[in-house]
Amino acid sequence: MKSRILKSFLGIGLLLTGSSCSNFLDQPILGQSLDTPAYYNDVDNANMAVIACYDALQYDDDMSTYQWMFADVASDDAWKGGGGAGENLYIQEMKEWVALPTNIWGKVVWQSYYMAIFRANTVIKQLADATFDSDLREQYIAEAKFVRAYSYLILVKLFGDLPLITEPLGTDQMGKIQRSPFADVLELIKKDFEDAAEVLPVSWPAEQVGRATSGAAKGLEARAIMYAIGMFKTEPESSWKKVYDLTDEIVKSGAYSLLSNYAEIFEDEGENSSESIFEIQHKTTNTGWTTENEGCNSPIVVANRGTNDNPSWGWGYNCPTQDLVDQFAKDDPRLYVTVHGQGITDYVYGIKHDVVKNDYLTGYCARKLATDPALRGPNQSDYPNNLRVLRYADVLLMKAEAAYHLNNEITARECVNMVRTRARQSTYPKGWEEGKNTYTATGFINNVPDIDATGTALLEAIKKERRLELAMESLRYWDQVRWGEYRNSLSPAVQANYDKHLLRGVPVLPIPNDEVLAWGLEQNPNY
């Protein structure tokens, strides 16, 4: 049963819950008025309100969770792909920096994450005076702060200055709230993650897996600080010490470890694994393209389109580039897990896949984002694939980068080589051989050797390792921007477009037109 709550022009909508891969989301919300303290003073209702915060992050009906269109397609790792150059121009317009304020993907991501922020603000405010167990109350507030920080982190990277809302809003406040500088938004993000990390547990029992942990809060704060240092320039270089400390605390907690086989990470058996620090949970519910849908529809969007002779299942978006493929050594097992097509990983789950190459398809698809046919239900909007937001390998590479900037090259190399050792020992992806759906050993010998670089060569090795290890995981664009390497990857024409849309040096998308008009917000430069 759904409870109703005010929907405003900032995408603040129905307080919905639903199910997910974790049992903790498999609960209906109770049908009571949500604007009374009595509702939140009931521990079960309070738990439902927190679940609704998580639910907003997995809201996939409007495709707002498709971070690949912002962070992979926008980068040098992927083309838009799809059914033709003119199909879904909204994505291509963002890639070429000619998006309009009416861009549908900018609108839905703004609305969806402000919906999450509204829900989190409601929990934080209403639980402040709750009289049930104080430790549980503080846990719920910490989870809400985690969701709020995560949501603001998504938005600030895309839009820069934001309406910085920390309490539930009513329509009477329309026109009274303006955008706050991105430095202020980043401060709130850090504070919320820090508050959450102090309260949240290191891990959860099995039936609660999917809830945020102290490690997730620390890891995402470290990521936010890296962006603040390199992208927003709101943190000094000395803040690398904070990145190091946060990632080192995660490592020393002993709560996480690299999976022994890289190929398993993105399969069903790799969900919520020892390597997973935070995942957005999904589950097939066969509800179709509706707000009740708790599945993820991205898998079919990015899957192979196939050919006339060998038609496939997907829509062909987010095509890995030749430039990405060329970064891998041929004996790096991660190449075969990351992409398929053009003689690389011809069989996916034991089934032959021909991948088209033309003027809008690169000839490659993202094998890492594929879905086992056994998990594909009858409804194409509704797959059970969790979204891997943060994993332990990323933490190790963040620690390596921080260690380098702190002149601790030994630790930097150790962290990178831990990641490379696992890669060296990994298999081909599941179903690499015809008619089989098992993991096949590569037979490679002396592959993916340890690095021994020093000085600037070590930093370049760390950067390359991030690209290889985290390819097609919606991180590449942000790395390029914070390293100051993004603009040079663009054509001269796109560079000229890009230069028009810098907000105090930060590339930004247009604020959705509906929000500008409804709230009287100032638009981003030259939109």
Coordinates of C-alpha atoms in Angstrom, one line a residue, residues 14-495:
L14 CA 5.1 9.8 -3.5
L15 CA 6.8 8.1 -0.6
L16 CA 7.0 4.7 -2.2
T17 CA 8.6 1.5 -1.1
G18 CA 9.0 -1.8 -2.7
S19 CA 11.0 -4.9 -2.8
S20 CA 14.6 -5.6 -3.7
C21 CA 17.2 -8.3 -3.8
S22 CA 17.5 -7.8 0.0
N23 CA 14.7 -8.9 2.4
F24 CA 14.8 -5.6 4.1
L25 CA 13.1 -3.9 1.2
D26 CA 10.4 -6.6 0.9
Q27 CA 8.0 -4.7 3.1
P28 CA 4.9 -2.6 2.3
I29 CA 4.5 0.8 3.7
L30 CA 1.7 1.3 6.2
G31 CA -1.3 3.4 5.1
Q32 CA -1.2 6.2 7.7
S33 CA -0.8 9.9 7.4
L34 CA 2.9 10.8 7.2
D35 CA 2.7 14.3 8.4
T36 CA 2.2 13.6 12.1
P37 CA 4.9 12.9 14.7
A38 CA 2.8 9.9 15.9
Y39 CA 3.5 8.1 12.6
Y40 CA 7.2 8.3 13.0
N41 CA 7.1 7.5 16.7
D42 CA 6.2 3.9 15.7
V43 CA 9.4 2.0 15.1
D44 CA 7.9 -0.1 12.2
N45 CA 6.7 3.1 10.4
A46 CA 10.0 4.7 10.9
N47 CA 11.8 1.7 9.4
M48 CA 9.4 1.9 6.4
A49 CA 10.2 5.6 5.9
V50 CA 13.9 4.8 5.8
I51 CA 13.3 2.0 3.3
A52 CA 11.5 4.6 1.2
C53 CA 14.7 6.6 1.1
Y54 CA 16.6 3.6 -0.4
D55 CA 13.7 2.9 -2.7
A56 CA 14.1 6.4 -4.3
L57 CA 17.7 5.5 -5.3
Q58 CA 16.6 2.4 -7.2
Y59 CA 13.6 4.1 -8.9
D60 CA 14.2 3.0 -12.4
D61 CA 10.9 3.6 -14.2
D62 CA 12.2 6.9 -15.6
M63 CA 15.7 5.5 -16.2
S64 CA 17.2 8.1 -13.8
T65 CA 19.6 5.5 -12.5
Y66 CA 21.3 5.2 -15.9
Q67 CA 24.5 6.8 -14.7
W68 CA 26.3 5.3 -17.7
M69 CA 24.8 7.9 -20.0
F70 CA 26.5 10.6 -18.0
A71 CA 29.8 8.9 -17.0
D72 CA 30.6 6.3 -19.7
V73 CA 29.0 7.8 -22.9
A74 CA 30.2 11.3 -22.0
S75 CA 33.8 9.9 -21.7
D76 CA 36.2 8.4 -24.2
D77 CA 35.1 4.9 -23.1
A78 CA 31.8 4.7 -24.9
W79 CA 29.5 5.9 -27.8
K80 CA 25.8 6.4 -27.4
G81 CA 24.9 3.5 -29.8
G82 CA 21.3 2.4 -30.0
G83 CA 19.2 2.2 -33.1
G84 CA 20.8 5.0 -35.1
A85 CA 22.5 8.4 -34.9
G86 CA 19.2 10.1 -34.6
E87 CA 17.7 7.9 -31.9
N88 CA 17.6 9.3 -28.4
L89 CA 19.4 12.5 -29.3
Y90 CA 19.1 13.6 -25.7
I91 CA 22.1 11.4 -24.8
Q92 CA 24.2 12.5 -27.8
E93 CA 23.5 16.1 -27.1
M94 CA 24.9 15.7 -23.6
K95 CA 28.0 14.0 -25.0
E96 CA 28.5 16.9 -27.5
W97 CA 27.7 19.6 -24.9
V98 CA 24.7 20.9 -26.9
A99 CA 22.0 19.8 -24.5
L100 CA 18.9 22.0 -23.9
P101 CA 17.2 22.7 -20.6
T102 CA 14.4 20.5 -21.9
N103 CA 16.7 17.5 -22.0
I104 CA 14.6 14.6 -20.6
W105 CA 17.5 12.8 -18.9
G106 CA 18.6 15.9 -17.1
K107 CA 15.0 16.4 -15.9
V108 CA 14.5 12.9 -14.6
V109 CA 17.8 12.6 -12.8
W110 CA 17.1 16.0 -11.1
Q111 CA 13.5 14.9 -10.1
S112 CA 14.4 11.5 -8.9
Y113 CA 17.3 12.4 -6.7
Y114 CA 15.5 15.4 -5.2
M115 CA 12.7 12.9 -4.4
A116 CA 15.3 10.9 -2.5
I117 CA 16.5 14.1 -0.7
F118 CA 12.9 15.0 0.2
R119 CA 12.3 11.5 1.7
A120 CA 15.6 11.7 3.6
N121 CA 14.9 15.2 4.9
T122 CA 11.5 14.0 6.1
V123 CA 13.0 11.1 8.1
I124 CA 15.7 13.3 9.6
K125 CA 13.2 15.9 10.7
Q126 CA 10.4 13.6 12.0
L127 CA 12.7 11.2 13.9
A128 CA 14.5 13.9 15.8
D129 CA 11.9 13.7 18.6
A130 CA 10.9 10.1 18.3
T131 CA 10.9 8.3 21.7
F132 CA 11.6 4.7 20.7
D133 CA 15.1 3.2 21.2
S134 CA 17.6 6.0 20.8
D135 CA 20.3 3.8 19.1
L136 CA 17.8 2.7 16.5
R137 CA 16.5 6.2 16.0
E138 CA 20.1 7.4 15.4
Q139 CA 20.7 4.5 13.0
Y140 CA 17.7 5.5 10.9
I141 CA 18.7 9.1 10.8
A142 CA 22.2 8.1 9.8
E143 CA 20.8 6.0 6.9
A144 CA 18.7 9.0 5.8
K145 CA 21.8 11.2 5.9
F146 CA 23.7 8.7 3.8
V147 CA 20.9 8.7 1.2
R148 CA 20.8 12.5 1.2
A149 CA 24.6 12.8 0.7
Y150 CA 24.6 10.2 -2.1
S151 CA 21.8 12.0 -3.9
Y152 CA 23.5 15.4 -3.6
L153 CA 26.8 13.9 -4.8
I154 CA 25.0 12.7 -8.0
L155 CA 23.4 16.0 -8.6
V156 CA 26.3 18.4 -7.8
K157 CA 28.6 16.5 -10.3
L158 CA 26.0 17.1 -13.0
F159 CA 24.6 20.6 -12.3
G160 CA 27.1 22.4 -10.0
D161 CA 25.3 24.9 -7.7
L162 CA 22.1 23.4 -6.3
P163 CA 19.1 24.3 -4.1
L164 CA 20.5 23.1 -0.8
I165 CA 17.4 21.7 0.9
T166 CA 17.8 20.1 4.3
E167 CA 14.1 20.1 5.4
P168 CA 10.9 19.0 3.8
L169 CA 9.5 21.8 1.6
G170 CA 6.0 22.9 0.7
T171 CA 4.8 24.7 -2.4
D172 CA 4.5 27.9 -0.4
Q173 CA 8.3 28.1 -0.6
M174 CA 8.4 28.1 -4.4
G175 CA 10.5 31.0 -5.6
K176 CA 12.1 31.5 -2.2
I177 CA 15.0 29.0 -2.5
Q178 CA 17.9 29.7 -4.8
R179 CA 21.0 27.6 -5.7
S180 CA 23.8 27.4 -3.2
P181 CA 27.5 27.3 -4.3
F182 CA 28.8 23.9 -5.0
A183 CA 31.3 24.3 -2.3
D184 CA 28.4 24.5 0.3
V185 CA 26.8 21.4 -1.3
L186 CA 30.1 19.5 -1.0
E187 CA 30.4 20.5 2.7
L188 CA 26.9 19.1 3.4
I189 CA 27.8 15.9 1.5
K190 CA 31.0 15.4 3.6
K191 CA 29.2 16.2 6.9
D192 CA 26.3 13.8 6.1
F193 CA 28.7 11.0 5.2
E194 CA 30.8 11.6 8.3
D195 CA 27.7 11.6 10.5
A196 CA 26.5 8.4 8.9
A197 CA 29.9 6.7 9.3
E198 CA 30.0 7.4 13.0
V199 CA 26.7 5.6 13.6
L200 CA 26.3 2.9 10.9
P201 CA 27.6 -0.6 11.5
V202 CA 30.5 -2.2 9.7
S203 CA 28.2 -4.9 8.3
W204 CA 24.6 -6.1 8.5
P205 CA 23.1 -9.5 9.0
A206 CA 22.1 -11.3 5.8
E207 CA 18.4 -10.3 5.9
Q208 CA 19.5 -6.6 6.1
V209 CA 22.1 -6.6 3.4
G210 CA 21.7 -3.6 1.1
R211 CA 21.5 -1.0 3.9
A212 CA 24.4 1.5 4.1
T213 CA 27.4 0.7 6.2
S214 CA 30.1 2.8 7.8
G215 CA 32.4 1.6 5.0
A216 CA 30.0 2.8 2.3
A217 CA 29.8 6.2 4.0
K218 CA 33.6 6.5 4.3
G219 CA 34.2 5.3 0.7
L220 CA 31.8 7.7 -0.8
E221 CA 33.1 10.6 1.2
A222 CA 36.6 9.7 -0.1
R223 CA 35.2 9.8 -3.6
A224 CA 33.5 13.2 -2.9
I225 CA 36.8 14.7 -1.6
M226 CA 38.6 13.5 -4.7
Y227 CA 36.1 15.3 -6.8
A228 CA 36.4 18.4 -4.6
I229 CA 40.2 18.4 -5.0
G230 CA 40.4 17.9 -8.8
M231 CA 37.0 18.9 -10.3
F232 CA 35.5 21.5 -8.1
K233 CA 38.8 22.9 -6.6
T234 CA 37.2 23.4 -3.3
E235 CA 39.7 21.3 -1.4
P236 CA 43.4 21.8 -1.2
E237 CA 45.9 19.1 -2.3
S238 CA 46.5 18.4 1.4
S239 CA 43.0 16.8 1.5
W240 CA 44.5 13.7 -0.1
K241 CA 45.4 12.9 3.5
K242 CA 41.7 12.6 4.3
V243 CA 41.1 10.4 1.3
Y244 CA 44.0 8.2 2.4
D245 CA 42.7 8.0 6.0
L246 CA 39.1 7.1 5.0
T247 CA 40.2 4.4 2.5
D248 CA 42.8 3.0 5.0
E249 CA 40.1 2.7 7.6
I250 CA 38.0 0.7 5.2
V251 CA 40.9 -1.6 4.4
K252 CA 41.8 -2.1 8.1
S253 CA 38.2 -2.8 9.1
G254 CA 38.7 -6.3 7.5
A255 CA 35.1 -6.2 6.4
Y256 CA 35.8 -6.4 2.6
S257 CA 38.1 -8.4 0.3
L258 CA 38.6 -8.8 -3.4
L259 CA 36.6 -11.6 -5.0
S260 CA 39.1 -14.2 -6.2
N261 CA 37.6 -14.1 -9.7
Y262 CA 37.0 -10.7 -11.4
A263 CA 34.5 -12.4 -13.8
E264 CA 32.1 -13.2 -10.9
I265 CA 31.7 -9.6 -9.7
F266 CA 29.0 -8.6 -12.2
E267 CA 27.1 -11.9 -12.2
D268 CA 24.2 -12.8 -9.9
E269 CA 26.6 -14.7 -7.6
G270 CA 28.7 -11.6 -7.3
E271 CA 25.9 -9.4 -5.9
N272 CA 26.5 -8.1 -2.3
S273 CA 29.7 -10.1 -2.2
S274 CA 32.8 -9.5 0.0
E275 CA 33.9 -6.9 -2.6
S276 CA 30.7 -5.0 -2.5
I277 CA 30.7 -1.9 -0.3
F278 CA 27.4 -0.4 -1.6
E279 CA 25.0 -1.6 -4.2
I280 CA 21.6 -0.3 -5.2
Q281 CA 19.3 -3.3 -4.8
H282 CA 16.9 -4.5 -7.6
K283 CA 14.5 -7.4 -7.9
T284 CA 12.2 -8.6 -10.7
T285 CA 8.6 -7.8 -9.8
N286 CA 7.0 -8.1 -13.3
T287 CA 5.2 -4.8 -12.8
G288 CA 6.2 -3.2 -16.1
W289 CA 7.1 0.4 -16.7
T290 CA 5.4 1.7 -13.6
T291 CA 6.4 3.3 -10.3
E292 CA 5.9 -0.1 -8.7
N293 CA 8.8 -1.6 -10.7
E294 CA 11.6 -2.6 -8.4
G295 CA 13.7 -4.1 -11.2
C296 CA 16.4 -2.5 -13.3
N297 CA 15.7 -1.9 -17.0
S298 CA 19.2 -0.8 -17.9
P299 CA 20.4 -4.4 -18.9
I300 CA 18.2 -4.5 -22.0
V301 CA 19.1 -1.0 -23.0
V302 CA 22.8 -1.7 -23.1
A303 CA 22.7 -5.2 -24.4
N304 CA 23.7 -6.2 -28.0
R305 CA 21.3 -5.4 -30.8
G306 CA 22.6 -8.2 -32.9
T307 CA 22.3 -8.5 -36.7
N308 CA 19.6 -9.5 -39.2
D309 CA 21.1 -12.9 -39.4
N310 CA 21.8 -13.3 -35.7
P311 CA 19.3 -11.0 -33.9
S312 CA 20.0 -10.4 -30.2
W313 CA 18.1 -9.2 -27.2
G314 CA 19.1 -5.7 -26.5
W315 CA 18.9 -2.1 -27.7
G316 CA 22.7 -1.5 -28.2
Y317 CA 23.4 1.6 -26.2
N318 CA 26.6 2.5 -24.3
C319 CA 29.0 0.9 -26.8
P320 CA 32.6 0.5 -25.6
T321 CA 35.1 2.3 -27.8
Q322 CA 38.1 0.9 -29.7
D323 CA 40.2 3.3 -27.6
L324 CA 39.0 1.5 -24.4
V325 CA 39.7 -1.9 -25.9
D326 CA 43.2 -0.9 -26.9
Q327 CA 44.1 0.0 -23.3
F328 CA 43.9 -3.7 -22.3
A329 CA 46.7 -6.2 -22.9
K330 CA 45.3 -9.2 -24.8
D331 CA 46.2 -11.4 -21.9
D332 CA 44.3 -9.3 -19.3
P333 CA 41.2 -11.4 -18.4
R334 CA 39.4 -8.1 -17.6
L335 CA 39.2 -7.3 -21.3
Y336 CA 37.0 -10.3 -22.0
V337 CA 34.8 -9.5 -19.0
T338 CA 34.4 -5.9 -19.9
V339 CA 33.5 -6.1 -23.6
H340 CA 32.4 -8.5 -26.3
G341 CA 32.4 -8.3 -30.0
Q342 CA 34.9 -8.2 -32.9
G343 CA 36.4 -11.6 -31.9
I344 CA 36.5 -10.7 -28.2
T345 CA 34.2 -12.9 -26.1
D346 CA 32.1 -14.2 -29.0
Y347 CA 29.9 -16.3 -26.7
V348 CA 27.9 -14.7 -23.9
Y349 CA 26.4 -17.2 -21.5
G350 CA 27.3 -19.8 -24.1
I351 CA 25.3 -18.1 -26.9
K352 CA 26.9 -16.7 -30.0
H353 CA 26.6 -12.9 -30.4
D354 CA 27.4 -11.0 -33.5
V355 CA 27.9 -7.3 -32.7
V356 CA 27.3 -4.8 -35.4
K357 CA 29.9 -2.2 -36.3
N358 CA 28.9 0.9 -38.3
D359 CA 28.9 4.7 -38.0
Y360 CA 27.0 4.7 -34.7
L361 CA 27.8 1.3 -33.2
T362 CA 31.5 0.6 -32.3
G363 CA 31.3 -3.2 -32.8
Y364 CA 31.5 -3.8 -29.1
C365 CA 29.0 -4.2 -26.3
A366 CA 29.5 -4.1 -22.5
R367 CA 29.9 -7.7 -21.4
K368 CA 30.2 -6.5 -17.9
L369 CA 26.6 -5.2 -18.0
A370 CA 25.1 -8.4 -19.6
T371 CA 22.3 -10.4 -18.0
D372 CA 22.1 -14.2 -17.8
P373 CA 19.1 -15.3 -19.9
A374 CA 18.0 -17.4 -16.9
L375 CA 17.4 -14.1 -15.1
R376 CA 15.5 -12.4 -17.8
G377 CA 11.8 -12.3 -17.0
P378 CA 8.9 -11.7 -19.3
N379 CA 9.0 -7.9 -18.7
Q380 CA 11.8 -6.0 -20.4
S381 CA 11.7 -3.2 -17.8
D382 CA 12.3 -5.4 -14.8
Y383 CA 15.7 -7.2 -14.3
P384 CA 17.2 -8.2 -11.0
N385 CA 20.7 -6.7 -11.6
N386 CA 22.0 -4.7 -8.7
L387 CA 23.9 -1.5 -9.5
R388 CA 27.4 -1.7 -8.1
V389 CA 28.0 1.8 -6.7
L390 CA 31.2 1.2 -4.8
R391 CA 33.4 -1.9 -4.5
Y392 CA 36.6 -2.7 -2.7
A393 CA 38.9 -2.5 -5.7
D394 CA 37.9 1.1 -6.2
V395 CA 38.8 1.8 -2.5
L396 CA 42.2 0.2 -3.0
L397 CA 42.8 2.4 -6.1
M398 CA 41.6 5.5 -4.3
K399 CA 44.0 4.7 -1.5
A400 CA 46.8 4.2 -4.1
E401 CA 46.2 7.6 -5.6
A402 CA 46.1 9.2 -2.2
A403 CA 49.3 7.5 -1.2
Y404 CA 51.0 8.7 -4.3
H405 CA 50.1 12.3 -3.6
L406 CA 51.4 11.8 0.0
N407 CA 54.7 10.6 -1.3
N408 CA 54.0 7.0 -0.1
E409 CA 54.9 5.2 -3.3
I410 CA 55.4 1.8 -1.7
T411 CA 51.8 1.7 -0.5
A412 CA 50.5 3.1 -3.8
R413 CA 52.2 0.2 -5.7
E414 CA 51.0 -2.4 -3.1
C415 CA 47.4 -1.3 -3.6
V416 CA 47.6 -1.3 -7.4
N417 CA 49.3 -4.7 -7.4
M418 CA 46.6 -6.2 -5.2
V419 CA 44.1 -5.3 -7.9
R420 CA 46.3 -6.6 -10.7
T421 CA 47.1 -9.9 -8.9
R422 CA 43.4 -10.7 -8.7
A423 CA 43.0 -9.8 -12.4
R424 CA 45.9 -12.1 -13.3
Q425 CA 44.2 -15.0 -11.7
S426 CA 40.7 -14.5 -13.1
T427 CA 38.9 -16.5 -15.7
Y428 CA 37.1 -15.7 -18.9
P429 CA 33.5 -14.4 -18.3
K430 CA 30.7 -16.8 -17.6
G431 CA 29.6 -18.7 -20.7
W432 CA 32.7 -17.9 -22.7
E433 CA 32.5 -21.2 -24.5
E434 CA 29.7 -22.3 -26.9
G435 CA 26.9 -24.1 -25.1
K436 CA 28.3 -23.7 -21.7
N437 CA 27.5 -21.4 -18.8
T438 CA 30.5 -21.9 -16.6
Y439 CA 33.8 -20.1 -16.0
T440 CA 36.7 -21.1 -18.3
A441 CA 40.3 -20.7 -17.3
T442 CA 42.3 -18.4 -19.6
G443 CA 45.5 -20.4 -19.7
F444 CA 47.5 -17.1 -19.7
I445 CA 50.9 -17.3 -18.1
N446 CA 52.9 -14.4 -16.6
N447 CA 50.1 -12.0 -17.5
V448 CA 49.1 -8.7 -15.8
P449 CA 52.5 -8.3 -14.1
D450 CA 53.0 -6.2 -11.0
I451 CA 53.9 -2.5 -11.6
D452 CA 57.2 -1.1 -10.4
A453 CA 56.8 2.4 -11.6
T454 CA 58.0 5.5 -9.7
G455 CA 57.4 9.2 -9.9
T456 CA 54.9 10.5 -12.5
A457 CA 55.0 7.1 -14.2
L458 CA 53.4 5.7 -11.1
L459 CA 50.6 8.2 -11.2
E460 CA 50.0 7.3 -14.8
A461 CA 49.9 3.6 -13.9
I462 CA 47.3 4.3 -11.2
K463 CA 45.2 6.2 -13.7
K464 CA 45.4 3.5 -16.2
E465 CA 44.5 0.8 -13.6
R466 CA 41.4 2.7 -12.7
R467 CA 40.4 2.8 -16.4
L468 CA 41.0 -0.9 -16.8
E469 CA 39.5 -2.2 -13.5
L470 CA 36.5 0.1 -13.4
A471 CA 35.7 0.4 -17.1
M472 CA 31.9 0.7 -17.9
E473 CA 31.1 1.3 -14.2
S474 CA 30.1 5.0 -14.7
L475 CA 33.3 6.5 -13.3
R476 CA 35.5 7.3 -16.3
Y477 CA 34.1 10.8 -17.2
W478 CA 34.5 12.0 -13.6
D479 CA 38.1 10.7 -13.5
Q480 CA 38.9 12.5 -16.7
V481 CA 37.5 15.8 -15.5
R482 CA 39.2 15.7 -12.1
W483 CA 42.5 14.8 -13.7
G484 CA 42.2 17.7 -16.1
E485 CA 42.2 15.3 -19.1
Y486 CA 38.7 15.5 -20.3
R487 CA 38.8 18.5 -22.6
N488 CA 41.7 17.2 -24.6
S489 CA 39.8 14.0 -25.4
L490 CA 37.2 16.0 -27.3
S491 CA 37.1 17.1 -30.9
P492 CA 37.7 20.9 -31.5
A493 CA 34.0 21.4 -32.2
V494 CA 32.9 19.7 -29.0
Q495 CA 35.7 21.6 -27.1

